[in-house]
Short mmCIF file of C-alpha atoms in Angstrom, two decimals:
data_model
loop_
_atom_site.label_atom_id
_atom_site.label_comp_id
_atom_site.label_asym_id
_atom_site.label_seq_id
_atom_site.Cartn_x
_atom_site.Cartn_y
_atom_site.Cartn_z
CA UNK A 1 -39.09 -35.54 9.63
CA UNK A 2 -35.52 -36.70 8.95
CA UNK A 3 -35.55 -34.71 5.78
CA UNK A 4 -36.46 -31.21 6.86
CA UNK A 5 -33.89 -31.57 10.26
CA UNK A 6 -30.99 -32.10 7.69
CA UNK A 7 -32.37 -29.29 5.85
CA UNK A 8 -32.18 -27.35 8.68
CA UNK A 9 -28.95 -28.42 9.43
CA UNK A 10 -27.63 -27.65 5.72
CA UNK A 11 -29.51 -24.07 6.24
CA UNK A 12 -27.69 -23.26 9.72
CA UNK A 13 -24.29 -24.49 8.03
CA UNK A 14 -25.14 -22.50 4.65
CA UNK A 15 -25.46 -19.57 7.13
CA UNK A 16 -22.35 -20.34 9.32
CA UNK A 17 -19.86 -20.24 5.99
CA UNK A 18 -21.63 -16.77 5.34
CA UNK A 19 -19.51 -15.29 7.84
CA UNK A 20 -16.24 -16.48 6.66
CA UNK A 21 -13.72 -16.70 3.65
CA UNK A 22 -11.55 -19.52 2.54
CA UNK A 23 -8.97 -17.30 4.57
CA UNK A 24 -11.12 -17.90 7.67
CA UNK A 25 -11.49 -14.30 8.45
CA UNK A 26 -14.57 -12.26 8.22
CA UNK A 27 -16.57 -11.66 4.85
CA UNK A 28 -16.35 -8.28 3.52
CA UNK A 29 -19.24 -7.00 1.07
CA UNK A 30 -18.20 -7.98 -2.10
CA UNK A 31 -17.33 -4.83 -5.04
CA UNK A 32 -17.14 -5.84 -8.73
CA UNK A 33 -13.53 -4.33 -8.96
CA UNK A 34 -10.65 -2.68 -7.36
CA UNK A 35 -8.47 0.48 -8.08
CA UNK A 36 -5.08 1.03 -6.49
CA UNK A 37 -3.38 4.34 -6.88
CA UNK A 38 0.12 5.32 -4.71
CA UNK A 39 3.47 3.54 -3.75
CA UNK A 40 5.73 0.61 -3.11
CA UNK A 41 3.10 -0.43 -0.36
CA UNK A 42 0.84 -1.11 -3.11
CA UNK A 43 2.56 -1.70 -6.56
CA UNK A 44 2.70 -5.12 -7.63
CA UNK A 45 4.67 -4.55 -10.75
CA UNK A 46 4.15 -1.54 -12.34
CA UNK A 47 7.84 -0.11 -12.33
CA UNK A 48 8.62 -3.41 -14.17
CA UNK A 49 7.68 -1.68 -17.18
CA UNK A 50 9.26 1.32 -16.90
CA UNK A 51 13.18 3.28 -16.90
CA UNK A 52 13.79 3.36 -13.22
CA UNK A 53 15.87 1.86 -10.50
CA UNK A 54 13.34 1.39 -8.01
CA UNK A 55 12.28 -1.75 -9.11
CA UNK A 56 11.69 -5.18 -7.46
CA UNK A 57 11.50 -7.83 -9.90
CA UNK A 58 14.75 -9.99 -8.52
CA UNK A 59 15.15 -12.06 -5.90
CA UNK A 60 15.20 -12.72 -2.92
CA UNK A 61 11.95 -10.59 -3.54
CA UNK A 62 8.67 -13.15 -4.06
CA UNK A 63 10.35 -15.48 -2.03
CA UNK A 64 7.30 -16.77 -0.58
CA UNK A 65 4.85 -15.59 -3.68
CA UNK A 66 3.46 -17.82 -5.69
CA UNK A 67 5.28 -20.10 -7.94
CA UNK A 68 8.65 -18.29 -6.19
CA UNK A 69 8.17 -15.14 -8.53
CA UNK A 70 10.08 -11.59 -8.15
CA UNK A 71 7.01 -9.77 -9.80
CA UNK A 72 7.55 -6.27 -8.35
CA UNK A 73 6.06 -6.65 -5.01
CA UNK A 74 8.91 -5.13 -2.67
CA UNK A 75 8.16 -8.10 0.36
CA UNK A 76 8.68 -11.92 0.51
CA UNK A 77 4.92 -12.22 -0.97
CA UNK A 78 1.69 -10.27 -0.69
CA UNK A 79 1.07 -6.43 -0.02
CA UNK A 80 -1.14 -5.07 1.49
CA UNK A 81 -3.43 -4.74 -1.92
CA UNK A 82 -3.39 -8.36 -2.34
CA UNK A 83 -4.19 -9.03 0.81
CA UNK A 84 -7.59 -6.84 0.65
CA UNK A 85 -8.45 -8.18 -2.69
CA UNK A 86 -8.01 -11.44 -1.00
CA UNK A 87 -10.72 -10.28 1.46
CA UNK A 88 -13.50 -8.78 -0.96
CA UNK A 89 -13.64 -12.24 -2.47
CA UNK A 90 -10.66 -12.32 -5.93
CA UNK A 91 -8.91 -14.92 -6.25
CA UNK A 92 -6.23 -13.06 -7.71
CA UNK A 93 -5.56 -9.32 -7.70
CA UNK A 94 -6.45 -7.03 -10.61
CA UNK A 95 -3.64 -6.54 -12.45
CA UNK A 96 -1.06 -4.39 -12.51
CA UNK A 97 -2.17 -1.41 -15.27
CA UNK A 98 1.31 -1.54 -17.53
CA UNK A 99 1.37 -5.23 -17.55
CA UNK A 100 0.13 -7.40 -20.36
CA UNK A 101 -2.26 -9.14 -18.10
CA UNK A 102 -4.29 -5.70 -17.70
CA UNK A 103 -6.52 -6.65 -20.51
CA UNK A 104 -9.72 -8.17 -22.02
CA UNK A 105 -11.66 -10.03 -19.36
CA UNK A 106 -8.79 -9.10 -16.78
CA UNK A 107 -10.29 -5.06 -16.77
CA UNK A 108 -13.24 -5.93 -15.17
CA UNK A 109 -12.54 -6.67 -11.89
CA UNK A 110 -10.00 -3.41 -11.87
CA UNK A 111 -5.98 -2.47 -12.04
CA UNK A 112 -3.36 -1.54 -10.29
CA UNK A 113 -1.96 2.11 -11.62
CA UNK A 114 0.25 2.21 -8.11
CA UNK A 115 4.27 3.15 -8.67
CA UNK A 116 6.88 2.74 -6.24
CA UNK A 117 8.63 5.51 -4.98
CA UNK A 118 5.71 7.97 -5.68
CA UNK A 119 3.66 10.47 -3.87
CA UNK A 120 1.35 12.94 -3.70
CA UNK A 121 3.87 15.71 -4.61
CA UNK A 122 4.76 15.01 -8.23
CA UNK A 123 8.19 15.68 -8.04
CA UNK A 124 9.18 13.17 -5.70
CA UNK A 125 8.23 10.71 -8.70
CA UNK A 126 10.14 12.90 -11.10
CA UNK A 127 13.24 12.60 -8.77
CA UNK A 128 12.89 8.52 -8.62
CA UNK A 129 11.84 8.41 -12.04
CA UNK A 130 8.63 6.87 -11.58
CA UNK A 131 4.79 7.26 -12.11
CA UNK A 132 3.66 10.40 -10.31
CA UNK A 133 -0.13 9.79 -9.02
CA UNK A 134 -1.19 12.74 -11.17
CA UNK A 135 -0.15 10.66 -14.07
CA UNK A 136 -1.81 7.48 -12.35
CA UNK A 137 -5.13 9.47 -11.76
CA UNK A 138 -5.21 10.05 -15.69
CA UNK A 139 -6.75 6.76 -16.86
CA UNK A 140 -9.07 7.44 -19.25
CA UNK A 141 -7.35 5.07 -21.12
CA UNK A 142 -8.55 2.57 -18.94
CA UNK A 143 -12.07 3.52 -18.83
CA UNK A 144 -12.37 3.27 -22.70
CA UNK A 145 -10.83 -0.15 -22.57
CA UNK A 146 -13.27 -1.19 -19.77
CA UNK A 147 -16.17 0.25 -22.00
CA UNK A 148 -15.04 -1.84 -24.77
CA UNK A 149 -15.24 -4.82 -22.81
CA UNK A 150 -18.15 -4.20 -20.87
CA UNK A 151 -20.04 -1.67 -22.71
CA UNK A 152 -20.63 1.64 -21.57
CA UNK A 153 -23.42 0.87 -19.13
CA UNK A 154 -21.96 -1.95 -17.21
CA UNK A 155 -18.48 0.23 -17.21
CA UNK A 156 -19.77 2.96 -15.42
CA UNK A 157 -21.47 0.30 -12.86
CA UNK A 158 -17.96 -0.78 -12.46
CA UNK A 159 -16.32 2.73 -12.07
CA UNK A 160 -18.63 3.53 -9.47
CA UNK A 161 -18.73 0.69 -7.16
CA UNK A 162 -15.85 -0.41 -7.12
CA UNK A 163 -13.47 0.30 -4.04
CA UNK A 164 -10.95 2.91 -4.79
CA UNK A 165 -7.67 2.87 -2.36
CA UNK A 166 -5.23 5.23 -2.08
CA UNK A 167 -1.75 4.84 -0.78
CA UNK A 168 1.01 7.99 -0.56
CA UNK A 169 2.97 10.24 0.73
CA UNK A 170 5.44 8.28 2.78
CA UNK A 171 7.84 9.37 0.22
CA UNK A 172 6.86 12.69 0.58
CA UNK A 173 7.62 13.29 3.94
CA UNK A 174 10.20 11.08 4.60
CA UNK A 175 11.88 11.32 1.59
CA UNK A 176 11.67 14.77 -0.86
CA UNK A 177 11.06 17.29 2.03
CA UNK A 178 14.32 15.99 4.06
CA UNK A 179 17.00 16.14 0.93
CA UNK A 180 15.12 18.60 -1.17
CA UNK A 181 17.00 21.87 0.29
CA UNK A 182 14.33 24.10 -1.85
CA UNK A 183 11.34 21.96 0.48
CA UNK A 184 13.34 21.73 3.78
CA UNK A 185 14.72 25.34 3.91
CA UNK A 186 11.74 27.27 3.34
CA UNK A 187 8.78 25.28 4.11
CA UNK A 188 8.02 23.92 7.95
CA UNK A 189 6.94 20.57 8.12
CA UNK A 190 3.47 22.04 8.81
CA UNK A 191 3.53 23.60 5.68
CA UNK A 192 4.54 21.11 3.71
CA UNK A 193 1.51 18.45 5.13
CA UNK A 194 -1.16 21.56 4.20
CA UNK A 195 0.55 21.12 0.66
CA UNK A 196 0.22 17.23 0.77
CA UNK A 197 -3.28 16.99 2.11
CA UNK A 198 -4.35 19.85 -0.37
CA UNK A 199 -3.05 17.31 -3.37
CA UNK A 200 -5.15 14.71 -1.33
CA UNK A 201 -8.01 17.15 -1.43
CA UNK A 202 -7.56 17.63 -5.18
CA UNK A 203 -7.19 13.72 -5.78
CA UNK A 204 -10.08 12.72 -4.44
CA UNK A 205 -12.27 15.48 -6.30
CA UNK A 206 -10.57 14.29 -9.30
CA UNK A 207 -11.99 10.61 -8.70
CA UNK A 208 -15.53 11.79 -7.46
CA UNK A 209 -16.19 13.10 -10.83
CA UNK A 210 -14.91 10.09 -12.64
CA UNK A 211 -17.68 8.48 -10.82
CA UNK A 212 -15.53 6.67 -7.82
CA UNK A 213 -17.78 6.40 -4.99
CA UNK A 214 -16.09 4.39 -2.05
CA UNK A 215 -12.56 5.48 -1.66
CA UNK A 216 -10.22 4.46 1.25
CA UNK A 217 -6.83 6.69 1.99
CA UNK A 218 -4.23 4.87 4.08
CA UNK A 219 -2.53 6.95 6.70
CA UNK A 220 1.07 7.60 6.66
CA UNK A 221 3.07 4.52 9.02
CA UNK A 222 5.39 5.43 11.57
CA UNK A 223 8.29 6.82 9.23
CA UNK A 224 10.73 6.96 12.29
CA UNK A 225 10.37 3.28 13.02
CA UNK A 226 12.35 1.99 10.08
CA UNK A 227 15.49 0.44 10.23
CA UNK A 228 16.88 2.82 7.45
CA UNK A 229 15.20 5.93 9.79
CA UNK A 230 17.16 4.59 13.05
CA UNK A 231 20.26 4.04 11.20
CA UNK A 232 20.52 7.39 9.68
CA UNK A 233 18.47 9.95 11.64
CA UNK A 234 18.51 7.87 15.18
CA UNK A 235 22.00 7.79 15.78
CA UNK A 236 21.88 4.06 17.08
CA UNK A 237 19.09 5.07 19.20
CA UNK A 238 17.15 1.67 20.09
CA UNK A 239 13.46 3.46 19.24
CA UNK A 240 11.96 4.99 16.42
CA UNK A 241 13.35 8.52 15.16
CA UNK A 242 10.29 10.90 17.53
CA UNK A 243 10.62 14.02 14.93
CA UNK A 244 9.91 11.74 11.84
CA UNK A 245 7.10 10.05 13.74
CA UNK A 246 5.39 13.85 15.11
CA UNK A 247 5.73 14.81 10.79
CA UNK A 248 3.76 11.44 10.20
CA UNK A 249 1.00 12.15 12.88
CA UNK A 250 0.75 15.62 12.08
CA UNK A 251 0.21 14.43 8.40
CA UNK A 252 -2.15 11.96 9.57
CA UNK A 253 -4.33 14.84 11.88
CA UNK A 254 -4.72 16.59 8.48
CA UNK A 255 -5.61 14.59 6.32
CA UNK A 256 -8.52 13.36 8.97
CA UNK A 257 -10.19 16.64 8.84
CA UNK A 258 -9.96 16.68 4.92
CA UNK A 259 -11.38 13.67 4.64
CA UNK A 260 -14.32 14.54 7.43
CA UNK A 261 -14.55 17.43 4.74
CA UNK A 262 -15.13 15.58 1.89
CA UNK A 263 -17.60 13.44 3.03
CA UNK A 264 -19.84 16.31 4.00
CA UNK A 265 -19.16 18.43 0.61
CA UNK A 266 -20.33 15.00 -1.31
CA UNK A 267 -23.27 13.19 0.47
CA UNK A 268 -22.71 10.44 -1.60
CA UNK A 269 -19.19 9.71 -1.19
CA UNK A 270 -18.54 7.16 1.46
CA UNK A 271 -14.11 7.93 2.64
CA UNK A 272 -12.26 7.06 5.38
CA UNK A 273 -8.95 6.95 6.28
CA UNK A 274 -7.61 3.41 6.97
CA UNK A 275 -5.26 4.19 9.80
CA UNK A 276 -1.67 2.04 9.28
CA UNK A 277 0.29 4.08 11.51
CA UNK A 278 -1.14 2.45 14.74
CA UNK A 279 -0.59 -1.33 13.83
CA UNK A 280 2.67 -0.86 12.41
CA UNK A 281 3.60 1.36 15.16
CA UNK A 282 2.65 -1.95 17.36
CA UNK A 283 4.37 -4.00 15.38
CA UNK A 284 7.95 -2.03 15.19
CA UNK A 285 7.85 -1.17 19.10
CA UNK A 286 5.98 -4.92 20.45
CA UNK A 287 6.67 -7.43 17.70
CA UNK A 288 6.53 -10.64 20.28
CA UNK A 289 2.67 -9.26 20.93
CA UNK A 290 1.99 -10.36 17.16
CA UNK A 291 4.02 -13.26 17.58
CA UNK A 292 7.11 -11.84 16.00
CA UNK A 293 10.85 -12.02 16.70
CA UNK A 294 12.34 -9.18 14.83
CA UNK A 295 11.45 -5.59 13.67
CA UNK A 296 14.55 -4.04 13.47
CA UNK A 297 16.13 -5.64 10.92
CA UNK A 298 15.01 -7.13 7.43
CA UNK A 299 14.44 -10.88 6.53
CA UNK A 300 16.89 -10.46 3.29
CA UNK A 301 20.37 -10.28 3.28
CA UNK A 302 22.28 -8.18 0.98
CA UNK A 303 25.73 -7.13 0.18
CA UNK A 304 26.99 -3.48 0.98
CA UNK A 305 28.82 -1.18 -1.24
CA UNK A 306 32.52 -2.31 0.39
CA UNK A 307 31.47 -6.03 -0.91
CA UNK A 308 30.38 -6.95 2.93
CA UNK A 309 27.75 -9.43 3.29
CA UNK A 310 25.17 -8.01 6.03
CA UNK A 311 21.76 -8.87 7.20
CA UNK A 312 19.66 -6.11 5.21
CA UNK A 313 19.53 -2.78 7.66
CA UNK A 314 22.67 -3.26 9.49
CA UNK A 315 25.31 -2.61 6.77
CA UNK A 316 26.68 0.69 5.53
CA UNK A 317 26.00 0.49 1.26
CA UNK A 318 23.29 1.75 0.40
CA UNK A 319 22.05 -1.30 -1.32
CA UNK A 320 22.17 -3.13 2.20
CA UNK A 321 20.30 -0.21 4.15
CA UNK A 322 17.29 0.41 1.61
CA UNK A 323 16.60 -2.49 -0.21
CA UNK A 324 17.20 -6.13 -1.20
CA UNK A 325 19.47 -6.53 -4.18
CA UNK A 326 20.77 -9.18 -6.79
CA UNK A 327 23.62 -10.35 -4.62
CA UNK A 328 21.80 -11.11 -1.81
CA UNK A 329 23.17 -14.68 -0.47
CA UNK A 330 20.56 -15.28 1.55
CA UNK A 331 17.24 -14.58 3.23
CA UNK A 332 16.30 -15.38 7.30
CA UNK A 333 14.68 -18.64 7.70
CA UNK A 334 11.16 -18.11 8.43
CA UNK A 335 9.91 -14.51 7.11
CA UNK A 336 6.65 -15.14 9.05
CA UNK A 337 8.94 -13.98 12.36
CA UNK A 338 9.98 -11.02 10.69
CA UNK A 339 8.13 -7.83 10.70
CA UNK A 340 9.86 -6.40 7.85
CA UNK A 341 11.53 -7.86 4.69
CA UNK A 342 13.95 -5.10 3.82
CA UNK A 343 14.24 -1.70 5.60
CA UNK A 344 11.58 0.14 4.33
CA UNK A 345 9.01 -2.59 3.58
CA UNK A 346 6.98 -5.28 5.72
CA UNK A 347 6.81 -8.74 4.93
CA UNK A 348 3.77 -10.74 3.91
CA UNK A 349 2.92 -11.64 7.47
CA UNK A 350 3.36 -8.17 8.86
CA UNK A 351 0.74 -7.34 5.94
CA UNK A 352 -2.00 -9.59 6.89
CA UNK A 353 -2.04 -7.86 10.62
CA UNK A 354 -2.52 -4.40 8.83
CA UNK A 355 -5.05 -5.17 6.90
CA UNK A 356 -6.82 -7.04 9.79
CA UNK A 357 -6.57 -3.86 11.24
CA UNK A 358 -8.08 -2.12 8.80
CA UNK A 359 -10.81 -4.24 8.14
CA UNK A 360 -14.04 -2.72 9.61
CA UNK A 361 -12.98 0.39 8.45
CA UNK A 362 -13.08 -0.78 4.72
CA UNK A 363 -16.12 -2.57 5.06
CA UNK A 364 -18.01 0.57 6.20
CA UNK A 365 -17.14 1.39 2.68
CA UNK A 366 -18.97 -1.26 1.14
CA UNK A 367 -22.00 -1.06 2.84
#
């Protein structure tokens, strides 16, 4: 009798853990690999290996990452992609594509083709330099190295369960259609948002036949609610920038109804779009709710083009208002207060409660 009540007890404790990660959040179906295709929200390293200036593999950036490590990531530590790989049960993310580690045994549980600075129009990556996500979307190479690895039956497996994510056009709207004078003289925002979500459109086709199955988009965040956006377009205004954050919800309304589209044009596609605009939004406009101190300004502190030491998003050099740079001499204390690590990115923390936020709708995904 002893026997079989501490067998039940091991049973109901067996089935207790079932619910949980080692994170102590909730379990999300597990998928055999991940894909990553967009931005600085979601590139871990890709623009290390290529001719560009939007890079973040320096310090202060990877503060808080393991082993101290500038790898790319533009935050203190984790994005956003490394926190949902966290969730779907890697213990590390899949690499990024153009680094060494993105090979052999490393293939199989996915890459990383994300560049920052990218978007869904093309030549907002040509203007930075980067990857374009046309170019990311064109990974046959990949495929052929998975197959090589896995053979061709357990590749395509892979290819189509495996959870595809999405992440542009940030730099899109807030970036190319406001300086581009060819974009911003004879297109209305409107316009320009049918020509985004129509790339969107095009994207996801392009994946459906290469046998992705399970694709989440993110939304576009509240673009007016960055400390570079205040700065520049707010005048000092103490709230976010309204006109930047009506082009990001009008974006956001459009690319809903593409993706209710899609998912009746292909029965079996299971899409979504995993809405970041309302938790950041939260987070810039009510950071004590989330237990936060500061959304205005960035953790790092960086040095502006007159030589003037600032805390990041206060100063007047363009190095000090975008990003963290090489002559930083110093970051805040305790990151975990602050909702943003430089002016245009969140910091690890501020990642975790976005992809909490997320959560259910990526595990309708996987089910």
């Amino acid at each position: 009798m002893a026997v079989r009540c501490l067998l039940l007890l091991l049973a109901i404790f067996l089935v207790s853990l079932a619910g949980t990660t080692a994170h102590g959040g909730e379990t999300w179906s597990p998928v055999p690999a991940l894909m990553v295709f967009g931005d600085s929200l979601v590139d871990i390293g890709n623009n290390d290996y290529i001719t560009s200036f939007v890079k973040a593999n320096f310090p202060p950036y990877g503060r808080d990452f393991k082993d101290h490590v500038a790898t790319g990531r533009f935050s203190n530590g984790r994005l956003l992609y490394d926190i949902i790989g966290e969730k779907v049960g890697f213990s590390g993310s899949p690499p990024a594509y153009l680094s060494p580690q993105a090979s052999g045994q490393n293939l199989l549980i996915g890459a990383n083709f994300a560049s920052a600075g990218s978007g869904y129009y093309d030549p907002t990556a040509f203007m930075l330099h980067v990857i374009s996500l046309s170019q990311q979307l064109d990974y046959k190479e990949y495929t052929s190295k998975l197959a090589a690895v896995a053979g061709s039956s357990r590749a395509q497996s892979i290819v189509s369960n495996s959870l595809y994510i999405i992440c542009a056009g940030a730099n899109d709207v807030g970036l190319s259609y406001y300086i581009n004078p060819l974009l911003f003289k004879t297109q209305i925002a409107g316009q320009f948002s049918d020509r985004l979500v129509g790339i969107f459109n095009n994207t996801v086709t392009q994946l459906y036949i290469m046998g992705a199955r399970h694709v989440g988009v993110f939304s576009l965040p509240p673009l007016g609610c960055t400390p570079l956006a205040i700065m520049v377009s707010g005048l000092g205004r103490s709230g976010c920038v309204p006109r930047l954050n009506n082009d990001a919800q009008r974006f956001n309304s459009k690319l809903d109804a593409v993706v209710d589209s899609l998912s009746k044009r292909y029965s079996d596609l299971k899409i979504a779009v995993l809405d970041i605009y309302t938790p950041w939004h939260s987070l810039a406009t009510s950071p004590g709710s989330q237990g936060f101190n500061e959304a205005r300004r960035g953790c790092c502190v960086t040095k502006d083009g007159n030589g003037k030491f600032t805390i990041n998003g206060q100063g007047m050099g363009i190095s000090a208002v975008l990003l963290c740079n090489p002559l930083s001499i110093g970051t805040c204390p305790n990151a975990k207060k602050y909702v943003r690590w430089d002016s245009l990115h969140l910091s690890e923390a501020a990642n975790r409660i976005i992809v909490d936020s997320i959560a259910e709708g990526i595990n309708k995904l996987l089910v």
